[in-house]
PDB file of C-alpha atoms in Angstrom:
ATOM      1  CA  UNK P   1      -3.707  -0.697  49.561  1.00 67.00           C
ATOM      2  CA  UNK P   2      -4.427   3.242  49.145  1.00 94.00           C
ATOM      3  CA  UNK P   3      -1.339   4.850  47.572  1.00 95.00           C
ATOM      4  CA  UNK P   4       0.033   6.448  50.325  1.00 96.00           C
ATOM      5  CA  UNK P   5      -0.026   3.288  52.011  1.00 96.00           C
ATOM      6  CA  UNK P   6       2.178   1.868  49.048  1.00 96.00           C
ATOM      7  CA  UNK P   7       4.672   4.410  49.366  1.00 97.00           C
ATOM      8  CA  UNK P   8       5.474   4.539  52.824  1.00 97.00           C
ATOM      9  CA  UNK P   9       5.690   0.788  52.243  1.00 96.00           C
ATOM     10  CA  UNK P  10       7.920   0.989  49.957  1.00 96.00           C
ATOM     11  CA  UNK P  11       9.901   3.705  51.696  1.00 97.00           C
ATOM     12  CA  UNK P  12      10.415   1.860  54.555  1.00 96.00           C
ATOM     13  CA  UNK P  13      11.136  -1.353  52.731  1.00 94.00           C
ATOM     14  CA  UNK P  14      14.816  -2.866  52.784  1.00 91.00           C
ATOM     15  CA  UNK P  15      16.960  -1.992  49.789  1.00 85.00           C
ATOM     16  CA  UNK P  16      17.784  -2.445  47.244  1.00 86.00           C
ATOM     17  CA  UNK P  17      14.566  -2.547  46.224  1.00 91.00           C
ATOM     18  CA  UNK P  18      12.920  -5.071  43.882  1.00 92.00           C
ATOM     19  CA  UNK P  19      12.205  -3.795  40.788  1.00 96.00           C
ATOM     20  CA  UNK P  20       8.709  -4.908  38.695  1.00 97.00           C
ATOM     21  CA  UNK P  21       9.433  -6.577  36.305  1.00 97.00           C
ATOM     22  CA  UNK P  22       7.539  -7.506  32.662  1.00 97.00           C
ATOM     23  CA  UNK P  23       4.581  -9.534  33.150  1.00 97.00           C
ATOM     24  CA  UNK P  24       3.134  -6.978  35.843  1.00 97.00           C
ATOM     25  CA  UNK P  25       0.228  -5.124  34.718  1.00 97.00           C
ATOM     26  CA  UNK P  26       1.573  -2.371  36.158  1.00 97.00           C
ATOM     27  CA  UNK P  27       3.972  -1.497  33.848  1.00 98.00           C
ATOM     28  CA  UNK P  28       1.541  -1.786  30.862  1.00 98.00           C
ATOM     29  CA  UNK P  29      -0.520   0.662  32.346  1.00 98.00           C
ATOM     30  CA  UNK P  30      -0.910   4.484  31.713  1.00 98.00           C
ATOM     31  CA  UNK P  31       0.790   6.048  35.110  1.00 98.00           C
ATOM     32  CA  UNK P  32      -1.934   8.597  36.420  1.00 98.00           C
ATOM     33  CA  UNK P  33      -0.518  12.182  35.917  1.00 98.00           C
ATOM     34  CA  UNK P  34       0.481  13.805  39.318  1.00 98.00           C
ATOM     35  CA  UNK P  35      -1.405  16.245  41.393  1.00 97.00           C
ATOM     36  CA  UNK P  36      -1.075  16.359  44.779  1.00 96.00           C
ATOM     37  CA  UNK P  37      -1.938  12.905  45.526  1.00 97.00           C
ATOM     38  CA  UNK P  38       1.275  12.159  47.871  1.00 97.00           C
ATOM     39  CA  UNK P  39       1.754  15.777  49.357  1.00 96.00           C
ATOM     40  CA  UNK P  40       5.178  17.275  49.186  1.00 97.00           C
ATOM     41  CA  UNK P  41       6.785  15.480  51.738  1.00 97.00           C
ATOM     42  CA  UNK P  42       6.206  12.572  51.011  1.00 98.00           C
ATOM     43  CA  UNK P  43       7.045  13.024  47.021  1.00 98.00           C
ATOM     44  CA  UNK P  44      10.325  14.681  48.155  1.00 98.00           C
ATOM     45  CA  UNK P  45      10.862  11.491  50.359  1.00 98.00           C
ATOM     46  CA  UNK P  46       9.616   9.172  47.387  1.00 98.00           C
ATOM     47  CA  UNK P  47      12.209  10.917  44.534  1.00 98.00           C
ATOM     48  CA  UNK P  48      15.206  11.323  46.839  1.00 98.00           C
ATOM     49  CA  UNK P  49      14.695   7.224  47.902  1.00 97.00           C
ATOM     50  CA  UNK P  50      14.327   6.640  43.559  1.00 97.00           C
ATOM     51  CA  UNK P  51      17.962   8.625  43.025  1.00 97.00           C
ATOM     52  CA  UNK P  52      19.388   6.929  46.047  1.00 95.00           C
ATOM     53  CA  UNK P  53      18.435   3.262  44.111  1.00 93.00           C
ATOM     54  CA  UNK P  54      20.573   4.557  41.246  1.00 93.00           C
ATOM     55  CA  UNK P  55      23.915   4.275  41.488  1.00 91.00           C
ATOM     56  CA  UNK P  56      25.672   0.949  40.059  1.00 88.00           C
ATOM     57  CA  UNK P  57      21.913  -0.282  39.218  1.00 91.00           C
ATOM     58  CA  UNK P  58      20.827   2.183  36.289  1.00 93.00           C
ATOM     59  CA  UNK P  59      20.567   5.633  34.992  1.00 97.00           C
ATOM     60  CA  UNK P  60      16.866   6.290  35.627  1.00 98.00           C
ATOM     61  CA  UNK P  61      14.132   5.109  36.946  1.00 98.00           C
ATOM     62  CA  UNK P  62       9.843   5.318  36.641  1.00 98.00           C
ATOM     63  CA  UNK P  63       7.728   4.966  39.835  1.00 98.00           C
ATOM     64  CA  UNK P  64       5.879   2.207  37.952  1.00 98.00           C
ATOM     65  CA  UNK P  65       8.883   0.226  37.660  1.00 98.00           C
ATOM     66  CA  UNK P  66       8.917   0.104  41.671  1.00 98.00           C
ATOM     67  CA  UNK P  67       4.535  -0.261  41.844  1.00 97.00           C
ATOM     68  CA  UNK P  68       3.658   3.065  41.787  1.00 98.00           C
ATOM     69  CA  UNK P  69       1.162   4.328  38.915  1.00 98.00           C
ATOM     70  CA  UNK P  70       2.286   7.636  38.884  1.00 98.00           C
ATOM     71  CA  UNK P  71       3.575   9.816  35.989  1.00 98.00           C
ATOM     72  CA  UNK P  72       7.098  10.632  38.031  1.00 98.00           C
ATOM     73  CA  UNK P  73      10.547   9.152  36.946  1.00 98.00           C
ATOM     74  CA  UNK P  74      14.186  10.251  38.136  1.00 98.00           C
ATOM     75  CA  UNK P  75      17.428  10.810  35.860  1.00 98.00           C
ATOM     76  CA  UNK P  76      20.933  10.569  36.641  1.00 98.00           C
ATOM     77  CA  UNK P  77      23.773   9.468  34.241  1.00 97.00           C
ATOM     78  CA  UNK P  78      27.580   9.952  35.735  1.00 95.00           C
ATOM     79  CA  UNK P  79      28.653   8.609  32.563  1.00 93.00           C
ATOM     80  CA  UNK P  80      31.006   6.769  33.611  1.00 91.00           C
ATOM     81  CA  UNK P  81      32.010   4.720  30.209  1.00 91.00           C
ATOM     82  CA  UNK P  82      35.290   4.573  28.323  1.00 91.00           C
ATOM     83  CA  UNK P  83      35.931   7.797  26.110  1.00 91.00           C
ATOM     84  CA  UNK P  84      35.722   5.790  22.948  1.00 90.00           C
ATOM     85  CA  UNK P  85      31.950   4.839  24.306  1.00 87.00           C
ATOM     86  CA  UNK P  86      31.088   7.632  25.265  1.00 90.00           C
ATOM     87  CA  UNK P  87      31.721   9.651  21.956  1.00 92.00           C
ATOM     88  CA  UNK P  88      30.075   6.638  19.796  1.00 91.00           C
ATOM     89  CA  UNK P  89      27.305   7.269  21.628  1.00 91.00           C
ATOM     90  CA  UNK P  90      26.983  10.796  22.696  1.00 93.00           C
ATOM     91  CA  UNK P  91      27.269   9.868  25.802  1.00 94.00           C
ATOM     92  CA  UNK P  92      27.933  12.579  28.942  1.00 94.00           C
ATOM     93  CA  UNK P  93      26.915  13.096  32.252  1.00 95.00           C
ATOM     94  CA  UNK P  94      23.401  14.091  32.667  1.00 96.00           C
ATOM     95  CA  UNK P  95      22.809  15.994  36.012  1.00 97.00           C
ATOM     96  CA  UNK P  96      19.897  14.744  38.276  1.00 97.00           C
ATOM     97  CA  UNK P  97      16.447  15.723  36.715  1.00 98.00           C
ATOM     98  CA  UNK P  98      13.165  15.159  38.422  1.00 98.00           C
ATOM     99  CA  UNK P  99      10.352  14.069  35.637  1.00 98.00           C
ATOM    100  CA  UNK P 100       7.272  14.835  36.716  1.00 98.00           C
ATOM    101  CA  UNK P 101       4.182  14.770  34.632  1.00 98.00           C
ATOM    102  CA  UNK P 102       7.094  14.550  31.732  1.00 98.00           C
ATOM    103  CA  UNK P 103       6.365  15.268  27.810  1.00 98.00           C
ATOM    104  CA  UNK P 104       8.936  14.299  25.374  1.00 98.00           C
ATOM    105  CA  UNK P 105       9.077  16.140  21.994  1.00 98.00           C
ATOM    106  CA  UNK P 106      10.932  15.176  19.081  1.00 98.00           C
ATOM    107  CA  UNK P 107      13.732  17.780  17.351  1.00 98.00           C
ATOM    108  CA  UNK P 108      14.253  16.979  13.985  1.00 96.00           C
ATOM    109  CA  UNK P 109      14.345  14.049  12.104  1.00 96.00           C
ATOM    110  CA  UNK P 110      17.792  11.817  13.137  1.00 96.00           C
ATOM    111  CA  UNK P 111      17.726   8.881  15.117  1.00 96.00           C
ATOM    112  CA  UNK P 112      20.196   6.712  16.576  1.00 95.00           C
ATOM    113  CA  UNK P 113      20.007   2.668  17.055  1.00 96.00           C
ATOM    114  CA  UNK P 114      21.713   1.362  20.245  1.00 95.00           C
ATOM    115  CA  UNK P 115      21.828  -1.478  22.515  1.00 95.00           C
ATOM    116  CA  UNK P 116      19.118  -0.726  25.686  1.00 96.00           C
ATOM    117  CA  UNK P 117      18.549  -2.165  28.351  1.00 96.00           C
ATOM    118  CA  UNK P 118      15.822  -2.210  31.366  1.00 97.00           C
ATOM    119  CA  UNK P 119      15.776  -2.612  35.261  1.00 97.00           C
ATOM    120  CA  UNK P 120      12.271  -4.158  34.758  1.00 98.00           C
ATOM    121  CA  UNK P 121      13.699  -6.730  31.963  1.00 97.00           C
ATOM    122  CA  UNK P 122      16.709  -8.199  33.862  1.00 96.00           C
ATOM    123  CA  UNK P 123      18.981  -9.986  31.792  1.00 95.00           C
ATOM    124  CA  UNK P 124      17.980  -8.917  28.027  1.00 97.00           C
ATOM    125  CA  UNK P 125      19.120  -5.739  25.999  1.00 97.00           C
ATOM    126  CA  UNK P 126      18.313  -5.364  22.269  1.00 97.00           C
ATOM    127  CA  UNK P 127      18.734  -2.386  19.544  1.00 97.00           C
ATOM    128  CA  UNK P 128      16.399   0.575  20.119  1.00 98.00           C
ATOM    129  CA  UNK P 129      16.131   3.426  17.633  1.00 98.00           C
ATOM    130  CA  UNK P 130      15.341   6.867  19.249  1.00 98.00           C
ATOM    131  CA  UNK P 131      15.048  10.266  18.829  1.00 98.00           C
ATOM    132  CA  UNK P 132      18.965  11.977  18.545  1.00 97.00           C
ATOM    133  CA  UNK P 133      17.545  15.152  20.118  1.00 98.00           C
ATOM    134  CA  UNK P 134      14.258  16.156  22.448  1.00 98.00           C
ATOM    135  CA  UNK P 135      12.287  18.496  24.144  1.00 98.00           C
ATOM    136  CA  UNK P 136      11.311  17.546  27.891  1.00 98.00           C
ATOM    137  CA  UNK P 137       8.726  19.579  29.854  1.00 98.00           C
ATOM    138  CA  UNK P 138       8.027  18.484  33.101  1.00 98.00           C
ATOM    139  CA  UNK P 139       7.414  19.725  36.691  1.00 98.00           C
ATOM    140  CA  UNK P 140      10.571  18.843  39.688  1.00 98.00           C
ATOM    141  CA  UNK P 141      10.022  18.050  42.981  1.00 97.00           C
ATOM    142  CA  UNK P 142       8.955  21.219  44.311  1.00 97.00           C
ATOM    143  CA  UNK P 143       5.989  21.819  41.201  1.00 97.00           C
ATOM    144  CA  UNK P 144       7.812  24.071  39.075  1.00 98.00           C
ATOM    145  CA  UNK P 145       7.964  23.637  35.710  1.00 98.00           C
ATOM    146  CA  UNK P 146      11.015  23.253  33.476  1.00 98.00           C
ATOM    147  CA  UNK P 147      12.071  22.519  29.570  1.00 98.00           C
ATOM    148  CA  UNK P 148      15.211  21.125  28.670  1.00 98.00           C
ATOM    149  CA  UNK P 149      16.579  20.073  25.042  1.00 98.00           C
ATOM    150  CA  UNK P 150      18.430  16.814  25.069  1.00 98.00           C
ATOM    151  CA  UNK P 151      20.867  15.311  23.233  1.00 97.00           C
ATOM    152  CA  UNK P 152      22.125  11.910  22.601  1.00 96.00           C
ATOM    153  CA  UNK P 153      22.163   9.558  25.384  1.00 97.00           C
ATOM    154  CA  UNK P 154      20.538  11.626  27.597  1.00 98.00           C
ATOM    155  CA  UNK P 155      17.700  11.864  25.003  1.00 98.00           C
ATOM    156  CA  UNK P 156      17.479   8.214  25.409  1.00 98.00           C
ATOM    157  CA  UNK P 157      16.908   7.690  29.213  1.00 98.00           C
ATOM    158  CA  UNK P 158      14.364  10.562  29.197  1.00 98.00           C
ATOM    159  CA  UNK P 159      12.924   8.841  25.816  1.00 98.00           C
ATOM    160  CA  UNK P 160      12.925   5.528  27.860  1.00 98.00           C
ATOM    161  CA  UNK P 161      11.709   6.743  31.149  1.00 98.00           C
ATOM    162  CA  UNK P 162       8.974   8.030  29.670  1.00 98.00           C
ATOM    163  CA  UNK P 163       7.638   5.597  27.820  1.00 98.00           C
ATOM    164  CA  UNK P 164       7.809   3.840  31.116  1.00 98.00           C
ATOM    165  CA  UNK P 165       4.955   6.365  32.026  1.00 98.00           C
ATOM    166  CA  UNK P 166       2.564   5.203  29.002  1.00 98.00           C
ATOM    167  CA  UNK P 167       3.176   1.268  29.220  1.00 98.00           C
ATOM    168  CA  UNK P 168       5.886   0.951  26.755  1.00 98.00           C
ATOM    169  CA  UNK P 169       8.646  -1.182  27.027  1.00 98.00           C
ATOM    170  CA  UNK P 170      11.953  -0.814  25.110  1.00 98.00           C
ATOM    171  CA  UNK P 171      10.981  -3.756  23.744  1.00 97.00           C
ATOM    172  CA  UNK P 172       8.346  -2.733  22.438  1.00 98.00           C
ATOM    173  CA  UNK P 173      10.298  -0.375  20.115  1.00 98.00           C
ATOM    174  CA  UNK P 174      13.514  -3.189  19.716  1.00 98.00           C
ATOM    175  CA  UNK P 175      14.622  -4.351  16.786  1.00 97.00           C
ATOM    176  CA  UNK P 176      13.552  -7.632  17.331  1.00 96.00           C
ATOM    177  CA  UNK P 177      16.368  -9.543  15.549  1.00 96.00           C
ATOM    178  CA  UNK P 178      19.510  -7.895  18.010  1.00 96.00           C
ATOM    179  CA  UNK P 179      17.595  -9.018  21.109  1.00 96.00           C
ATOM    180  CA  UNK P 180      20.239 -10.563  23.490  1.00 96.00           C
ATOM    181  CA  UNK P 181      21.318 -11.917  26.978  1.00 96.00           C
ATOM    182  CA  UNK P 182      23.132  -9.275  28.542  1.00 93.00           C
ATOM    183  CA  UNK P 183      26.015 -11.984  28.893  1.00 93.00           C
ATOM    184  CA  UNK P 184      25.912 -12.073  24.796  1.00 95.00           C
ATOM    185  CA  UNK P 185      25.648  -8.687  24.232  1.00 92.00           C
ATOM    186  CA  UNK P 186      29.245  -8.663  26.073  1.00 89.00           C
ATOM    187  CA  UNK P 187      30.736 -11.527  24.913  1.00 91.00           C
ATOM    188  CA  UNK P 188      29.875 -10.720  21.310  1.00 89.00           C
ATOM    189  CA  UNK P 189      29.012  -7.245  20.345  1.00 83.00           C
ATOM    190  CA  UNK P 190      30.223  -4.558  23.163  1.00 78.00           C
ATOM    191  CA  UNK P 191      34.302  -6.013  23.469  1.00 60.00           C
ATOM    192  CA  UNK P 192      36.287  -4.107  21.378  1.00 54.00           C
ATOM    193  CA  UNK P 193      36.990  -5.794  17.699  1.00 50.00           C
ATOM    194  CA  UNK P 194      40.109  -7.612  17.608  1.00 43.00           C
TER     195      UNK P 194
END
């Protein structure tokens, strides 16, 4: 199917959508940069469909985690975590950011280790050190291009997004002994200590 065809497929499919998950090449695979190939339209319609898939499901998402090889990934992060959370883990709201084409450069040297999870790996989460703050240059929607510096957890989605774009899973970065079930990962390490 020629990608067009894919993504008014897709578009038009019910929702919520299913989500690719490990085992499909195409999440191994190098997403092609983007250049044209959809024409605005339907790139506006494609993004504005990946934010809609959002909310209650995750805080970003890469078109190759829906089928599509393209180097294009949405963020959105309302943050909505309790206080303590969110200071642990620099955690605030991250407006919506289109990622075209995205690079991610590191800033300094500090890292932070933190439970991750992934849409694409449904039911696991495990430890995943990352870059405390980055540089992301990308184009939006419309072809301009942007930087922005990031900090903390939105460091992390745009870290983990991106990687979506080369092939990488979290997993791939995990420290292997703190993989989980998500159902652990509650049970055990994320309710408060008593």
């Amino acid at each position: 199917m020629k990608l067009i065809e894919q993504v008014q497929a897709l578009l038009s499919a019910p929702r919520p959508w299913s989500i690719t998950q490990i085992g499909d090449p195409v999440l191994r695979r190098t997403a092609e940069p983007y250049d044209g190939q959809l024409g605005d339209a339907l790139l506006r319609d494609l993004l504005d469909a990946m934010f809609r898939h959002l909310p209650d499901v995750g805080v970003g998402l890469a078109a190759p985690q829906i089928g599509i090889p393209l180097a294009l990934a949405v963020i959105e992060d309302p943050a909505e975590v309790p206080p303590e959370i969110a200071a642990e883990r620099e955690r605030r709201p991250q407006p919506r950011l289109e990622l075209i084409n995205p690079v991610v450069t590191p800033l300094g040297s500090r890292y932070h280790a933190f439970h991750e999870g992934c849409l694409s790996v449904e039911g696991l989460t495990a430890v995943v050190p990352r870059h405390a703050k980055v540089r992301l240059a990308a184009l939006d929607g419309a072809g301009r291009p942007y930087e922005a510096e990031l900090s903390g957890w939105p460091a992390r989605i745009a870290q983990h997004e991106t990687d979506h774009l080369h092939g990488t899973l979290y997993l791939d970065r995990a420290e292997p002994r703190s993989l989980s079930t998500i159902g652990n990962h509650e049970r055990f390490w994320a309710a408060p200590a008593r």
